Amino acid sequence: MQQSFMKIFGIFGDPIEHSLSPAMQNAALQALGEAACYHAFRVRPEKLKDAVLGAAAMGFGGLNLTIPLKEKALKLEILQPDELARAIGAVNTISFRQGDQNITGHNTDGEGALLALQDAGVRVRESQVLLIGAGGAARAIAYTLEQEGARIAIANRSIQKAQQLAACVSGSGFSLDDLGRLVPGSDIVINATSVGMKEGDPRLFDSWLLHSDQTVFDVVYNRETELLQDARAAGAKAIDGVMMLVYQGAKALDIWTGKKAPVGVMERAVRERLKERQAKAEKETKEAKETR
Ligand code: NAP
């Protein structure tokens, strides 16, 4: 592999140091035999336009965007969002077709979620979906599952946001207080909030509301959440956020290279990295206790 001809791919965000995308995408690029590498770049929102133009000028193969740049990218006049990214209101993938003359914005988060469900053998068409959350991830999931023929109820801490999103996807909007009656009647329950990212986060609803005919999908991927533990205990199908992360990345790779992404390799890379982080965190906690 000749270093000088390496194609560069990247992810822009701020903060960015905890991103799992470099480990996942580099494993994929290597498995595909591409002379390419994928880096994380810290880019502040006010520098996004310059950074994207710079990447285009330098012949980057493609970019991912993460917090807080996904919505901002949609407003850049240098970038043409595709129909789905425009509907969702956010861009998480950028492709460069002819250098900086054709910069296109895509959103692969929703397809990532759909593929994660399908990968687990879940039927989405005509299913009653309860989507908790109305932020960026929830918007992407709502549009994609609606296109796939699901019936969608959206519950969110801020009910106005739930109702606004529901109106865009022919669904109904609710507050979190309605979860007690919404959860038992849903085929698929999706947590698309950031609740569960931290150990000790309070549950969004009581565990006894879940039952074994359901699928519970938690988009949180940094740890095994209490929601997923409750789902397993109830005998429901439990899907974590890792596969959504993997499939959104796989779809981006497909857009950039036209090649079928090695999903198994990408999943292994993510799970290994998460295990290393968990072991490191446990070691640090133990050491802190010992020095007390
Ligand atoms: P976001 O746009 O900031 O939205 C956050 C959502 O969480 C909003 O609906 C917010 O409700 C809700 N929320 C936050 N704190 C809450 C609390 N204490 N109680 C109840 N609801 C709360 O964030 P996002 O980009 O959608 O990300 C949401 C989650 O999805 C994060 O955990 C992120 O890591 C994950 N994610 C995963 C993937 C993947 O590939 N697996 C991809 C993207 C995102 P309000 O509207 O009322 O504030």
XYZ file of C-alpha atoms and ligand atoms in Angstrom:
340
model
C 0.000 0.000 0.000
C 1.589 3.329 -1.012
C 1.205 5.903 1.742
C 1.283 8.852 -0.681
C -1.780 7.634 -2.614
C -3.919 6.944 0.398
C -7.473 8.246 0.100
C -8.556 10.106 3.218
C -11.972 9.802 4.830
C -12.946 11.528 8.040
C -15.437 12.468 10.691
C -15.900 16.078 11.825
C -17.375 16.938 15.220
C -16.724 18.678 18.530
C -16.047 16.882 20.829
C -14.722 14.066 18.679
C -12.093 12.187 20.687
C -14.559 9.478 21.815
C -15.832 8.700 18.320
C -15.853 4.990 17.457
C -16.033 5.714 13.721
C -12.251 5.709 13.061
C -11.832 2.211 14.582
C -14.913 0.950 12.728
C -14.192 2.534 9.328
C -10.471 1.773 9.306
C -11.256 -1.892 10.006
C -13.726 -1.821 7.097
C -11.366 -0.046 4.665
C -8.614 -2.515 5.490
C -10.935 -5.503 5.009
C -12.023 -4.086 1.632
C -8.363 -3.705 0.591
C -8.815 0.033 0.002
C -5.684 2.205 0.043
C -7.415 4.565 2.417
C -7.598 5.711 6.009
C -10.236 7.410 8.173
C -9.453 10.120 10.746
C -11.379 12.094 13.358
C -11.099 15.901 13.147
C -12.246 18.385 15.753
C -14.159 21.043 13.789
C -16.060 23.883 15.428
C -19.432 24.833 13.875
C -18.187 28.217 12.601
C -15.364 26.462 10.721
C -17.536 23.765 9.132
C -17.769 25.414 5.716
C -14.000 25.972 5.491
C -13.306 22.444 6.694
C -15.670 20.847 4.136
C -14.256 22.960 1.294
C -10.731 22.081 2.456
C -11.543 18.376 2.466
C -13.054 18.662 -1.033
C -10.014 20.575 -2.304
C -7.670 17.945 -0.863
C -9.539 15.117 -2.563
C -11.036 13.473 0.517
C -13.059 10.363 -0.290
C -15.944 11.377 1.980
C -16.920 12.698 5.389
C -19.149 11.910 8.321
C -20.519 14.633 10.575
C -21.512 14.321 14.194
C -22.614 16.574 17.079
C -22.918 19.584 16.767
C -22.537 19.787 12.980
C -25.317 17.648 11.505
C -28.006 20.360 11.433
C -25.561 23.153 10.646
C -24.403 21.365 7.466
C -27.882 21.601 6.000
C -27.591 25.394 5.984
C -24.304 25.489 4.045
C -24.849 26.837 0.546
C -21.864 24.803 -0.718
C -23.685 21.542 -0.015
C -26.722 20.008 -1.729
C -28.651 17.822 0.718
C -30.479 14.860 -0.800
C -34.237 14.557 -0.279
C -34.006 12.421 2.880
C -31.372 14.616 4.575
C -33.519 17.675 3.801
C -36.626 16.018 5.253
C -34.771 14.883 8.383
C -33.105 18.278 8.736
C -29.613 16.890 9.270
C -26.605 15.599 7.330
C -24.366 12.854 8.738
C -22.536 11.886 5.529
C -20.955 14.015 2.803
C -19.873 12.743 -0.594
C -17.646 14.534 -3.094
C -18.484 13.581 -6.633
C -16.376 15.983 -8.715
C -14.202 17.697 -6.165
C -15.723 20.803 -4.652
C -18.145 21.276 -7.561
C -20.543 18.660 -6.256
C -20.782 18.240 -2.511
C -23.802 16.182 -1.483
C -25.270 15.731 1.999
C -26.898 12.458 3.027
C -28.381 11.074 6.226
C -27.722 7.381 6.878
C -28.849 7.248 10.542
C -32.415 6.190 9.748
C -31.318 3.458 7.363
C -28.836 2.336 10.027
C -31.720 1.899 12.466
C -33.904 0.131 9.910
C -31.139 -2.300 8.968
C -30.403 -2.969 12.651
C -34.051 -3.978 13.117
C -34.145 -6.055 9.937
C -30.827 -7.697 10.802
C -32.467 -8.916 14.026
C -35.384 -10.346 12.027
C -37.881 -7.649 13.035
C -40.777 -6.866 10.688
C -41.250 -3.101 10.490
C -44.035 -2.851 7.887
C -47.441 -2.359 9.544
C -45.877 -2.607 13.014
C -46.942 -0.250 15.783
C -43.758 1.632 16.708
C -43.335 3.685 19.869
C -40.479 6.097 19.301
C -39.265 7.844 22.465
C -37.401 11.057 21.660
C -37.717 13.803 19.070
C -34.095 14.886 18.554
C -31.795 14.214 15.610
C -31.661 10.426 15.928
C -35.436 10.200 16.433
C -36.137 12.345 13.363
C -33.984 10.132 11.140
C -35.640 6.982 12.496
C -39.173 8.406 12.217
C -38.809 9.328 8.520
C -37.201 6.031 7.569
C -39.663 3.812 9.450
C -42.610 5.777 8.058
C -41.301 5.167 4.520
C -41.037 1.491 5.433
C -44.757 1.382 6.339
C -44.687 1.479 10.161
C -47.369 3.193 12.278
C -45.573 5.591 14.587
C -46.339 7.127 17.991
C -43.758 9.595 19.271
C -43.298 10.448 22.951
C -40.885 13.114 24.097
C -39.998 15.124 27.184
C -40.969 18.251 25.265
C -44.399 17.294 23.883
C -44.361 20.114 21.296
C -41.353 18.522 19.598
C -43.076 15.128 19.650
C -46.180 16.613 18.038
C -44.181 18.511 15.394
C -42.273 15.396 14.375
C -45.409 13.238 14.489
C -47.152 15.646 12.117
C -44.346 15.127 9.569
C -44.681 11.344 9.595
C -48.488 10.927 9.892
C -48.038 9.799 13.492
C -49.242 10.951 16.899
C -47.267 12.952 19.461
C -47.329 12.343 23.219
C -45.554 13.299 26.407
C -43.460 10.904 28.512
C -46.409 10.723 30.967
C -48.292 8.709 28.326
C -45.686 5.936 28.191
C -47.605 3.819 30.756
C -50.425 3.222 28.288
C -48.360 3.398 25.067
C -45.655 0.816 25.866
C -47.820 -2.330 26.325
C -49.637 -1.825 22.989
C -46.490 -1.315 20.884
C -44.788 -3.984 18.761
C -41.502 -2.090 18.681
C -40.311 0.280 21.426
C -37.391 2.500 20.467
C -35.412 4.676 22.845
C -33.962 7.497 20.736
C -33.180 9.781 23.681
C -29.822 10.104 25.394
C -31.299 8.505 28.548
C -29.260 5.409 29.444
C -25.904 6.740 28.296
C -24.860 7.141 31.935
C -25.097 4.458 34.603
C -27.847 5.421 37.048
C -29.965 7.366 34.519
C -33.591 6.985 35.699
C -35.786 4.606 33.667
C -38.201 6.230 31.191
C -40.981 3.781 32.198
C -41.612 0.832 34.536
C -40.044 -2.452 33.452
C -43.256 -4.475 34.004
C -44.895 -2.674 31.031
C -42.743 -4.729 28.631
C -43.728 -8.198 27.394
C -42.260 -11.034 25.364
C -44.035 -10.221 22.059
C -42.113 -6.972 21.743
C -38.869 -5.727 20.282
C -36.969 -3.120 22.286
C -34.351 -1.137 20.389
C -32.111 1.277 22.278
C -30.033 3.607 20.085
C -27.610 4.194 22.972
C -24.472 2.205 22.147
C -21.868 3.059 24.769
C -23.200 0.607 27.382
C -25.818 -2.091 28.062
C -28.693 0.122 29.241
C -31.213 -0.636 31.986
C -33.895 -0.579 29.260
C -32.212 -3.440 27.401
C -31.749 -5.347 30.661
C -35.491 -4.900 31.358
C -36.330 -6.052 27.813
C -34.264 -9.229 28.172
C -35.805 -9.933 31.587
C -39.304 -9.596 30.032
C -38.370 -12.030 27.239
C -38.581 -9.299 24.583
C -36.125 -9.048 21.701
C -33.404 -6.570 22.748
C -31.313 -4.667 20.187
C -28.560 -2.252 21.192
C -27.356 0.838 19.347
C -24.149 -0.739 18.067
C -25.792 -2.200 14.981
C -27.355 1.170 14.073
C -23.915 2.733 14.363
C -22.438 -0.029 12.212
C -25.133 0.123 9.524
C -25.134 3.930 9.278
C -21.371 3.663 8.735
C -21.817 0.805 6.262
C -24.282 2.883 4.251
C -21.843 5.829 4.221
C -19.077 3.544 2.974
C -21.388 2.269 0.265
C -22.109 5.878 -0.837
C -18.381 6.699 -0.980
C -16.961 3.519 -2.509
C -19.915 1.683 -4.059
C -18.669 -1.407 -2.230
C -20.610 -3.651 0.127
C -19.337 -2.919 3.618
C -17.958 -5.745 5.794
C -20.563 -5.347 8.523
C -19.211 -8.165 10.729
C -15.711 -6.656 10.729
C -17.157 -3.239 11.624
C -19.268 -4.628 14.454
C -16.274 -6.494 15.917
C -14.137 -3.339 15.810
C -16.803 -1.330 17.667
C -17.509 -3.988 20.298
C -13.776 -4.508 20.959
C -13.239 -0.780 21.407
C -16.228 -0.548 23.782
C -14.909 -3.500 25.807
C -11.474 -1.820 26.101
C -13.105 1.399 27.309
C -15.218 -0.435 29.859
C -12.174 -2.312 31.199
C -10.252 0.967 31.454
C -13.128 2.686 33.285
C -13.461 -0.248 35.736
C -9.699 -0.193 36.404
C -9.780 3.556 37.060
C -12.750 3.193 39.455
C -10.952 0.388 41.324
C -7.735 2.424 41.591
C -9.651 5.486 42.790
C -11.331 3.384 45.528
C -7.966 1.925 46.612
C -6.359 5.328 46.997
C -9.234 6.658 49.115
P -30.526 15.254 20.504
O -30.876 15.731 19.142
O -29.861 16.160 21.464
O -31.903 14.727 21.181
C -31.909 14.274 22.520
C -33.253 13.631 22.831
O -33.180 13.055 24.147
C -34.419 14.613 22.853
O -35.594 13.945 22.455
C -34.483 14.994 24.346
O -35.745 15.455 24.757
C -34.199 13.646 24.980
N -33.683 13.727 26.340
C -32.473 14.190 26.729
N -32.345 14.093 28.083
C -33.507 13.562 28.530
C -33.999 13.221 29.819
N -33.258 13.413 30.922
N -35.228 12.686 29.935
C -35.974 12.477 28.821
N -35.582 12.772 27.568
C -34.349 13.318 27.430
O -29.612 13.947 20.448
P -29.557 12.822 19.303
O -28.494 13.178 18.336
O -30.938 12.577 18.809
O -29.024 11.568 20.153
C -29.879 10.861 21.035
C -29.209 9.530 21.395
O -29.053 8.761 20.208
C -27.811 9.665 21.991
O -27.667 8.687 23.010
C -26.883 9.327 20.827
O -25.654 8.777 21.250
C -27.723 8.261 20.139
N -27.403 8.063 18.711
C -27.066 6.811 18.330
C -26.767 6.562 17.014
C -26.379 5.177 16.617
O -25.879 5.020 15.500
N -26.605 4.157 17.434
C -26.811 7.605 16.060
C -27.181 8.887 16.486
C -27.476 9.110 17.827
P -36.136 17.034 24.603
O -36.465 17.224 23.150
O -37.309 17.222 25.486
O -34.917 17.815 25.029
